[in-house]
């Protein structure tokens, strides 16, 4: 399911590996400590796994804890029809993301929101986003509580997951206020991507105040 090198004729997909500016931006993020070690290509393959799991480009996507831009910036570059909201609480990481977005010329489709995810879940995107992604953001309970308020009913949460704990999302279905049900795992190049679908609106108390999801997880 890789897009053709250089992009497709309709302008929907563009291969991130063919963008020196994107590669340089990710490398700069790694030098700042916002991205783990290893070849940049490995991080691109990881972002590719998110794209494979999501399938067709959504019109709007939220990346929780975007960090150096994996997967949010890569998906924005890959999908020219997708608008990306990159949520990042760290001022240094948000500054890096803004510079990368400007360099890549993605200002019209990528918005950097420097805020805690709990705050964003109470804002204008509440229950209006078809896809939320998260890579190394938080535990399943925290990620679910921050993502569920953003998703439309029928929307999906896609997270990258360790291979040794496939059942750690099962309990989210027992929390009615989240409206989420686990749908399964997609594997790609040794990485694993878990999918939850939102089947009902969230309760009014979700998300709770900043910091509370981490201190008192719902599951």
GROMACS .gro file of N, CA and C in nm, residues 23-162:
model
  420
   23UNK      N    1   1.297   1.499   0.550
   23UNK     CA    2   1.401   1.418   0.612
   23UNK      C    3   1.491   1.504   0.700
   24UNK      N    4   1.525   1.621   0.651
   24UNK     CA    5   1.610   1.712   0.729
   24UNK      C    6   1.537   1.760   0.854
   25UNK      N    7   1.409   1.787   0.842
   25UNK     CA    8   1.331   1.831   0.959
   25UNK      C    9   1.324   1.724   1.065
   26UNK      N   10   1.302   1.599   1.025
   26UNK     CA   11   1.298   1.489   1.121
   26UNK      C   12   1.435   1.467   1.185
   27UNK      N   13   1.540   1.481   1.104
   27UNK     CA   14   1.676   1.466   1.158
   27UNK      C   15   1.706   1.575   1.259
   28UNK      N   16   1.657   1.696   1.232
   28UNK     CA   17   1.677   1.807   1.326
   28UNK      C   18   1.602   1.779   1.456
   29UNK      N   19   1.482   1.723   1.444
   29UNK     CA   20   1.406   1.686   1.564
   29UNK      C   21   1.478   1.580   1.644
   30UNK      N   22   1.541   1.486   1.577
   30UNK     CA   23   1.617   1.382   1.647
   30UNK      C   24   1.737   1.443   1.719
   31UNK      N   25   1.806   1.538   1.653
   31UNK     CA   26   1.920   1.604   1.716
   31UNK      C   27   1.880   1.681   1.841
   32UNK      N   28   1.757   1.730   1.844
   32UNK     CA   29   1.706   1.802   1.960
   32UNK      C   30   1.655   1.709   2.070
   33UNK      N   31   1.655   1.580   2.042
   33UNK     CA   32   1.610   1.482   2.141
   33UNK      C   33   1.462   1.453   2.136
   34UNK      N   34   1.394   1.492   2.028
   34UNK     CA   35   1.249   1.473   2.018
   34UNK      C   36   1.212   1.344   1.946
   35UNK      N   37   1.312   1.273   1.894
   35UNK     CA   38   1.290   1.151   1.819
   35UNK      C   39   1.395   1.050   1.860
   36UNK      N   40   1.355   0.925   1.869
   36UNK     CA   41   1.447   0.821   1.913
   36UNK      C   42   1.561   0.796   1.816
   37UNK      N   43   1.657   0.713   1.856
   37UNK     CA   44   1.772   0.683   1.771
   37UNK      C   45   1.733   0.594   1.653
   38UNK      N   46   1.829   0.572   1.565
   38UNK     CA   47   1.805   0.488   1.449
   38UNK      C   48   1.790   0.569   1.323
   39UNK      N   49   1.795   0.504   1.209
   39UNK     CA   50   1.784   0.573   1.080
   39UNK      C   51   1.649   0.644   1.067
   40UNK      N   52   1.651   0.761   1.003
   40UNK     CA   53   1.527   0.834   0.979
   40UNK      C   54   1.430   0.748   0.898
   41UNK      N   55   1.484   0.664   0.809
   41UNK     CA   56   1.398   0.579   0.728
   41UNK      C   57   1.311   0.488   0.815
   42UNK      N   58   1.366   0.442   0.928
   42UNK     CA   59   1.288   0.356   1.018
   42UNK      C   60   1.168   0.431   1.075
   43UNK      N   61   1.188   0.558   1.106
   43UNK     CA   62   1.076   0.639   1.157
   43UNK      C   63   0.972   0.663   1.047
   44UNK      N   64   1.020   0.680   0.923
   44UNK     CA   65   0.926   0.695   0.811
   44UNK      C   66   0.845   0.566   0.791
   45UNK      N   67   0.911   0.451   0.804
   45UNK     CA   68   0.840   0.324   0.792
   45UNK      C   69   0.732   0.313   0.901
   46UNK      N   70   0.766   0.364   1.021
   46UNK     CA   71   0.669   0.359   1.130
   46UNK      C   72   0.547   0.445   1.097
   47UNK      N   73   0.572   0.565   1.047
   47UNK     CA   74   0.461   0.651   1.005
   47UNK      C   75   0.382   0.588   0.892
   48UNK      N   76   0.451   0.516   0.805
   48UNK     CA   77   0.385   0.445   0.696
   48UNK      C   78   0.285   0.343   0.750
   49UNK      N   79   0.320   0.281   0.865
   49UNK     CA   80   0.230   0.186   0.928
   49UNK      C   81   0.100   0.252   0.972
   50UNK      N   82   0.109   0.376   1.021
   50UNK     CA   83  -0.014   0.449   1.055
   50UNK      C   84  -0.099   0.469   0.930
   51UNK      N   85  -0.034   0.510   0.819
   51UNK     CA   86  -0.107   0.533   0.694
   51UNK      C   87  -0.173   0.404   0.646
   52UNK      N   88  -0.101   0.294   0.653
   52UNK     CA   89  -0.156   0.165   0.611
   52UNK      C   90  -0.277   0.128   0.696
   53UNK      N   91  -0.268   0.151   0.826
   53UNK     CA   92  -0.377   0.115   0.918
   53UNK      C   93  -0.500   0.203   0.894
   54UNK      N   94  -0.478   0.332   0.870
   54UNK     CA   95  -0.589   0.425   0.850
   54UNK      C   96  -0.659   0.399   0.716
   55UNK      N   97  -0.580   0.373   0.613
   55UNK     CA   98  -0.639   0.349   0.481
   55UNK      C   99  -0.656   0.478   0.403
   56UNK      N  100  -0.777   0.509   0.361
   56UNK     CA  101  -0.802   0.630   0.284
   56UNK      C  102  -0.771   0.754   0.367
   57UNK      N  103  -0.712   0.857   0.307
   57UNK     CA  104  -0.681   0.979   0.382
   57UNK      C  105  -0.807   1.044   0.439
   58UNK      N  106  -0.811   1.071   0.569
   58UNK     CA  107  -0.925   1.143   0.625
   58UNK      C  108  -0.914   1.292   0.594
   59UNK      N  109  -1.025   1.364   0.598
   59UNK     CA  110  -1.017   1.509   0.576
   59UNK      C  111  -0.949   1.582   0.691
   60UNK      N  112  -0.955   1.523   0.811
   60UNK     CA  113  -0.898   1.586   0.930
   60UNK      C  114  -0.842   1.478   1.021
   61UNK      N  115  -0.726   1.508   1.079
   61UNK     CA  116  -0.659   1.412   1.166
   61UNK      C  117  -0.593   1.487   1.280
   62UNK      N  118  -0.600   1.434   1.401
   62UNK     CA  119  -0.531   1.492   1.516
   62UNK      C  120  -0.419   1.398   1.558
   63UNK      N  121  -0.300   1.453   1.578
   63UNK     CA  122  -0.184   1.379   1.626
   63UNK      C  123  -0.157   1.423   1.769
   64UNK      N  124  -0.179   1.334   1.865
   64UNK     CA  125  -0.157   1.366   2.006
   64UNK      C  126  -0.010   1.350   2.043
   65UNK      N  127   0.050   1.454   2.100
   65UNK     CA  128   0.190   1.447   2.138
   65UNK      C  129   0.280   1.433   2.017
   66UNK      N  130   0.268   1.524   1.923
   66UNK     CA  131   0.332   1.509   1.793
   66UNK      C  132   0.483   1.507   1.798
   67UNK      N  133   0.544   1.573   1.896
   67UNK     CA  134   0.689   1.566   1.914
   67UNK      C  135   0.767   1.618   1.797
   68UNK      N  136   0.845   1.530   1.732
   68UNK     CA  137   0.925   1.570   1.616
   68UNK      C  138   0.844   1.569   1.487
   69UNK      N  139   0.719   1.520   1.494
   69UNK     CA  140   0.635   1.518   1.375
   69UNK      C  141   0.601   1.380   1.324
   70UNK      N  142   0.628   1.277   1.406
   70UNK     CA  143   0.592   1.139   1.371
   70UNK      C  144   0.469   1.099   1.452
   71UNK      N  145   0.359   1.065   1.389
   71UNK     CA  146   0.342   1.055   1.244
   71UNK      C  147   0.278   1.176   1.178
   72UNK      N  148   0.238   1.278   1.255
   72UNK     CA  149   0.155   1.385   1.201
   72UNK      C  150   0.210   1.456   1.079
   73UNK      N  151   0.336   1.503   1.087
   73UNK     CA  152   0.394   1.575   0.973
   73UNK      C  153   0.410   1.485   0.852
   74UNK      N  154   0.449   1.362   0.877
   74UNK     CA  155   0.469   1.268   0.767
   74UNK      C  156   0.336   1.240   0.696
   75UNK      N  157   0.229   1.221   0.774
   75UNK     CA  158   0.098   1.197   0.713
   75UNK      C  159   0.049   1.320   0.638
   76UNK      N  160   0.075   1.438   0.691
   76UNK     CA  161   0.035   1.561   0.621
   76UNK      C  162   0.108   1.575   0.488
   77UNK      N  163   0.236   1.539   0.488
   77UNK     CA  164   0.313   1.546   0.363
   77UNK      C  165   0.266   1.440   0.264
   78UNK      N  166   0.236   1.324   0.317
   78UNK     CA  167   0.193   1.212   0.232
   78UNK      C  168   0.056   1.238   0.170
   79UNK      N  169  -0.036   1.297   0.248
   79UNK     CA  170  -0.175   1.313   0.205
   79UNK      C  171  -0.206   1.461   0.184
   80UNK      N  172  -0.207   1.504   0.062
   80UNK     CA  173  -0.225   1.647   0.034
   80UNK      C  174  -0.368   1.694   0.057
   81UNK      N  175  -0.462   1.601   0.079
   81UNK     CA  176  -0.601   1.640   0.104
   81UNK      C  177  -0.638   1.636   0.252
   82UNK      N  178  -0.541   1.606   0.337
   82UNK     CA  179  -0.568   1.588   0.480
   82UNK      C  180  -0.519   1.708   0.560
   83UNK      N  181  -0.605   1.760   0.645
   83UNK     CA  182  -0.566   1.864   0.739
   83UNK      C  183  -0.525   1.798   0.871
   84UNK      N  184  -0.412   1.842   0.927
   84UNK     CA  185  -0.357   1.780   1.048
   84UNK      C  186  -0.351   1.882   1.161
   85UNK      N  187  -0.401   1.842   1.277
   85UNK     CA  188  -0.388   1.921   1.400
   85UNK      C  189  -0.285   1.849   1.486
   86UNK      N  190  -0.170   1.910   1.505
   86UNK     CA  191  -0.063   1.850   1.586
   86UNK      C  192  -0.068   1.910   1.726
   87UNK      N  193  -0.103   1.827   1.823
   87UNK     CA  194  -0.116   1.872   1.962
   87UNK      C  195   0.013   1.841   2.035
   88UNK      N  196   0.076   1.943   2.091
   88UNK     CA  197   0.204   1.926   2.160
   88UNK      C  198   0.212   2.023   2.278
   89UNK      N  199   0.224   1.968   2.398
   89UNK     CA  200   0.226   2.050   2.519
   89UNK      C  201   0.361   2.115   2.544
   90UNK      N  202   0.469   2.057   2.493
   90UNK     CA  203   0.603   2.110   2.515
   90UNK      C  204   0.629   2.230   2.425
   91UNK      N  205   0.670   2.341   2.483
   91UNK     CA  206   0.696   2.462   2.405
   91UNK      C  207   0.810   2.441   2.307
   92UNK      N  208   0.916   2.370   2.348
   92UNK     CA  209   1.030   2.347   2.258
   92UNK      C  210   0.990   2.260   2.139
   93UNK      N  211   0.913   2.155   2.166
   93UNK     CA  212   0.870   2.069   2.057
   93UNK      C  213   0.773   2.142   1.964
   94UNK      N  214   0.684   2.222   2.022
   94UNK     CA  215   0.590   2.297   1.940
   94UNK      C  216   0.664   2.398   1.851
   95UNK      N  217   0.768   2.460   1.904
   95UNK     CA  218   0.848   2.553   1.825
   95UNK      C  219   0.915   2.482   1.708
   96UNK      N  220   0.970   2.363   1.735
   96UNK     CA  221   1.031   2.284   1.628
   96UNK      C  222   0.928   2.250   1.521
   97UNK      N  223   0.808   2.209   1.563
   97UNK     CA  224   0.705   2.172   1.467
   97UNK      C  225   0.664   2.292   1.381
   98UNK      N  226   0.651   2.409   1.441
   98UNK     CA  227   0.614   2.528   1.364
   98UNK      C  228   0.719   2.558   1.258
   99UNK      N  229   0.847   2.547   1.296
   99UNK     CA  230   0.954   2.573   1.199
   99UNK      C  231   0.950   2.471   1.086
  100UNK      N  232   0.926   2.344   1.121
  100UNK     CA  233   0.920   2.240   1.019
  100UNK      C  234   0.803   2.262   0.924
  101UNK      N  235   0.689   2.298   0.979
  101UNK     CA  236   0.570   2.323   0.897
  101UNK      C  237   0.594   2.437   0.799
  102UNK      N  238   0.659   2.543   0.848
  102UNK     CA  239   0.689   2.658   0.761
  102UNK      C  240   0.786   2.619   0.651
  103UNK      N  241   0.889   2.544   0.686
  103UNK     CA  242   0.988   2.501   0.587
  103UNK      C  243   0.925   2.413   0.480
  104UNK      N  244   0.834   2.327   0.520
  104UNK     CA  245   0.770   2.234   0.427
  104UNK      C  246   0.656   2.298   0.349
  105UNK      N  247   0.618   2.421   0.385
  105UNK     CA  248   0.509   2.486   0.315
  105UNK      C  249   0.374   2.424   0.343
  106UNK      N  250   0.357   2.373   0.466
  106UNK     CA  251   0.233   2.306   0.503
  106UNK      C  252   0.143   2.393   0.591
  107UNK      N  253   0.172   2.523   0.597
  107UNK     CA  254   0.100   2.613   0.686
  107UNK      C  255  -0.051   2.611   0.663
  108UNK      N  256  -0.092   2.584   0.539
  108UNK     CA  257  -0.235   2.589   0.507
  108UNK      C  258  -0.309   2.465   0.554
  109UNK      N  259  -0.237   2.357   0.590
  109UNK     CA  260  -0.304   2.233   0.626
  109UNK      C  261  -0.263   2.176   0.761
  110UNK      N  262  -0.158   2.229   0.822
  110UNK     CA  263  -0.111   2.178   0.951
  110UNK      C  264  -0.119   2.290   1.055
  111UNK      N  265  -0.189   2.262   1.163
  111UNK     CA  266  -0.202   2.357   1.274
  111UNK      C  267  -0.133   2.298   1.396
  112UNK      N  268  -0.041   2.375   1.455
  112UNK     CA  269   0.028   2.332   1.577
  112UNK      C  270  -0.047   2.391   1.695
  113UNK      N  271  -0.095   2.306   1.782
  113UNK     CA  272  -0.168   2.350   1.901
  113UNK      C  273  -0.081   2.321   2.022
  114UNK      N  274  -0.027   2.427   2.082
  114UNK     CA  275   0.059   2.413   2.199
  114UNK      C  276  -0.030   2.414   2.324
  115UNK      N  277  -0.071   2.297   2.366
  115UNK     CA  278  -0.165   2.284   2.478
  115UNK      C  279  -0.168   2.140   2.525
  116UNK      N  280  -0.222   2.120   2.643
  116UNK     CA  281  -0.244   1.985   2.692
  116UNK      C  282  -0.363   1.923   2.620
  117UNK      N  283  -0.354   1.793   2.597
  117UNK     CA  284  -0.459   1.724   2.522
  117UNK      C  285  -0.594   1.732   2.593
  118UNK      N  286  -0.592   1.733   2.728
  118UNK     CA  287  -0.717   1.744   2.802
  118UNK      C  288  -0.789   1.875   2.769
  119UNK      N  289  -0.712   1.981   2.749
  119UNK     CA  290  -0.772   2.111   2.715
  119UNK      C  291  -0.828   2.110   2.573
  120UNK      N  292  -0.755   2.048   2.482
  120UNK     CA  293  -0.798   2.043   2.342
  120UNK      C  294  -0.929   1.965   2.329
  121UNK      N  295  -0.945   1.863   2.412
  121UNK     CA  296  -1.067   1.782   2.409
  121UNK      C  297  -1.192   1.856   2.451
  122UNK      N  298  -1.175   1.973   2.513
  122UNK     CA  299  -1.288   2.057   2.552
  122UNK      C  300  -1.310   2.172   2.454
  123UNK      N  301  -1.231   2.176   2.348
  123UNK     CA  302  -1.235   2.290   2.257
  123UNK      C  303  -1.322   2.269   2.134
  124UNK      N  304  -1.291   2.344   2.029
  124UNK     CA  305  -1.376   2.349   1.910
  124UNK      C  306  -1.374   2.221   1.827
  125UNK      N  307  -1.274   2.134   1.848
  125UNK     CA  308  -1.268   2.010   1.770
  125UNK      C  309  -1.339   1.895   1.841
  126UNK      N  310  -1.400   1.922   1.953
  126UNK     CA  311  -1.466   1.815   2.029
  126UNK      C  312  -1.569   1.741   1.943
  127UNK      N  313  -1.556   1.611   1.938
  127UNK     CA  314  -1.643   1.520   1.862
  127UNK      C  315  -1.658   1.564   1.717
  128UNK      N  316  -1.545   1.610   1.659
  128UNK     CA  317  -1.549   1.651   1.519
  128UNK      C  318  -1.437   1.597   1.433
  129UNK      N  319  -1.360   1.500   1.486
  129UNK     CA  320  -1.240   1.452   1.418
  129UNK      C  321  -1.259   1.305   1.378
  130UNK      N  322  -1.237   1.269   1.252
  130UNK     CA  323  -1.256   1.130   1.212
  130UNK      C  324  -1.144   1.035   1.253
  131UNK      N  325  -1.021   1.085   1.267
  131UNK     CA  326  -0.908   1.000   1.304
  131UNK      C  327  -0.818   1.072   1.403
  132UNK      N  328  -0.783   1.004   1.511
  132UNK     CA  329  -0.682   1.052   1.605
  132UNK      C  330  -0.569   0.949   1.608
  133UNK      N  331  -0.445   0.996   1.601
  133UNK     CA  332  -0.329   0.907   1.608
  133UNK      C  333  -0.245   0.945   1.729
  134UNK      N  334  -0.173   0.846   1.781
  134UNK     CA  335  -0.084   0.871   1.895
  134UNK      C  336   0.032   0.773   1.890
  135UNK      N  337   0.152   0.826   1.904
  135UNK     CA  338   0.274   0.745   1.908
  135UNK      C  339   0.352   0.783   2.033
  136UNK      N  340   0.369   0.690   2.123
  136UNK     CA  341   0.444   0.715   2.247
  136UNK      C  342   0.387   0.833   2.324
  137UNK      N  343   0.254   0.846   2.323
  137UNK     CA  344   0.191   0.959   2.389
  137UNK      C  345   0.171   0.934   2.538
  138UNK      N  346   0.105   0.825   2.572
  138UNK     CA  347   0.073   0.796   2.713
  138UNK      C  348   0.022   0.653   2.720
  139UNK      N  349  -0.019   0.612   2.839
  139UNK     CA  350  -0.078   0.479   2.858
  139UNK      C  351  -0.211   0.472   2.783
  140UNK      N  352  -0.264   0.350   2.758
  140UNK     CA  353  -0.394   0.340   2.692
  140UNK      C  354  -0.504   0.418   2.760
  141UNK      N  355  -0.509   0.415   2.894
  141UNK     CA  356  -0.616   0.485   2.964
  141UNK      C  357  -0.610   0.636   2.941
  142UNK      N  358  -0.491   0.693   2.948
  142UNK     CA  359  -0.475   0.838   2.927
  142UNK      C  360  -0.501   0.873   2.781
  143UNK      N  361  -0.446   0.794   2.691
  143UNK     CA  362  -0.465   0.820   2.548
  143UNK      C  363  -0.613   0.813   2.512
  144UNK      N  364  -0.683   0.711   2.562
  144UNK     CA  365  -0.825   0.696   2.532
  144UNK      C  366  -0.905   0.815   2.585
  145UNK      N  367  -0.875   0.859   2.707
  145UNK     CA  368  -0.952   0.969   2.765
  145UNK      C  369  -0.927   1.100   2.692
  146UNK      N  370  -0.807   1.118   2.637
  146UNK     CA  371  -0.777   1.241   2.563
  146UNK      C  372  -0.826   1.235   2.419
  147UNK      N  373  -0.829   1.116   2.361
  147UNK     CA  374  -0.867   1.103   2.220
  147UNK      C  375  -1.017   1.094   2.200
  148UNK      N  376  -1.087   1.020   2.288
  148UNK     CA  377  -1.230   0.995   2.268
  148UNK      C  378  -1.312   1.124   2.253
  149UNK      N  379  -1.287   1.228   2.332
  149UNK     CA  380  -1.368   1.350   2.316
  149UNK      C  381  -1.350   1.418   2.181
  150UNK      N  382  -1.239   1.392   2.114
  150UNK     CA  383  -1.213   1.456   1.985
  150UNK      C  384  -1.282   1.383   1.871
  151UNK      N  385  -1.301   1.253   1.884
  151UNK     CA  386  -1.350   1.171   1.774
  151UNK      C  387  -1.499   1.190   1.748
  152UNK      N  388  -1.535   1.188   1.620
  152UNK     CA  389  -1.676   1.177   1.584
  152UNK      C  390  -1.720   1.033   1.614
  153UNK      N  391  -1.849   1.013   1.633
  153UNK     CA  392  -1.899   0.876   1.644
  153UNK      C  393  -1.874   0.806   1.510
  154UNK      N  394  -1.809   0.692   1.517
  154UNK     CA  395  -1.764   0.622   1.397
  154UNK      C  396  -1.618   0.646   1.366
  155UNK      N  397  -1.555   0.744   1.433
  155UNK     CA  398  -1.415   0.773   1.412
  155UNK      C  399  -1.325   0.671   1.478
  156UNK      N  400  -1.195   0.678   1.444
  156UNK     CA  401  -1.100   0.578   1.492
  156UNK      C  402  -0.981   0.641   1.562
  157UNK      N  403  -0.937   0.574   1.666
  157UNK     CA  404  -0.812   0.605   1.735
  157UNK      C  405  -0.711   0.499   1.694
  158UNK      N  406  -0.595   0.542   1.641
  158UNK     CA  407  -0.490   0.450   1.599
  158UNK      C  408  -0.364   0.482   1.679
  159UNK      N  409  -0.312   0.382   1.750
  159UNK     CA  410  -0.193   0.399   1.832
  159UNK      C  411  -0.090   0.294   1.795
  160UNK      N  412   0.039   0.329   1.811
  160UNK     CA  413   0.144   0.228   1.795
  160UNK      C  414   0.164   0.160   1.929
  161UNK      N  415   0.180   0.028   1.925
  161UNK     CA  416   0.175  -0.052   2.046
  161UNK      C  417   0.293  -0.148   2.058
  162UNK      N  418   0.335  -0.178   2.181
  162UNK     CA  419   0.437  -0.282   2.200
  162UNK      C  420   0.379  -0.419   2.164
   0.00000   0.00000   0.00000
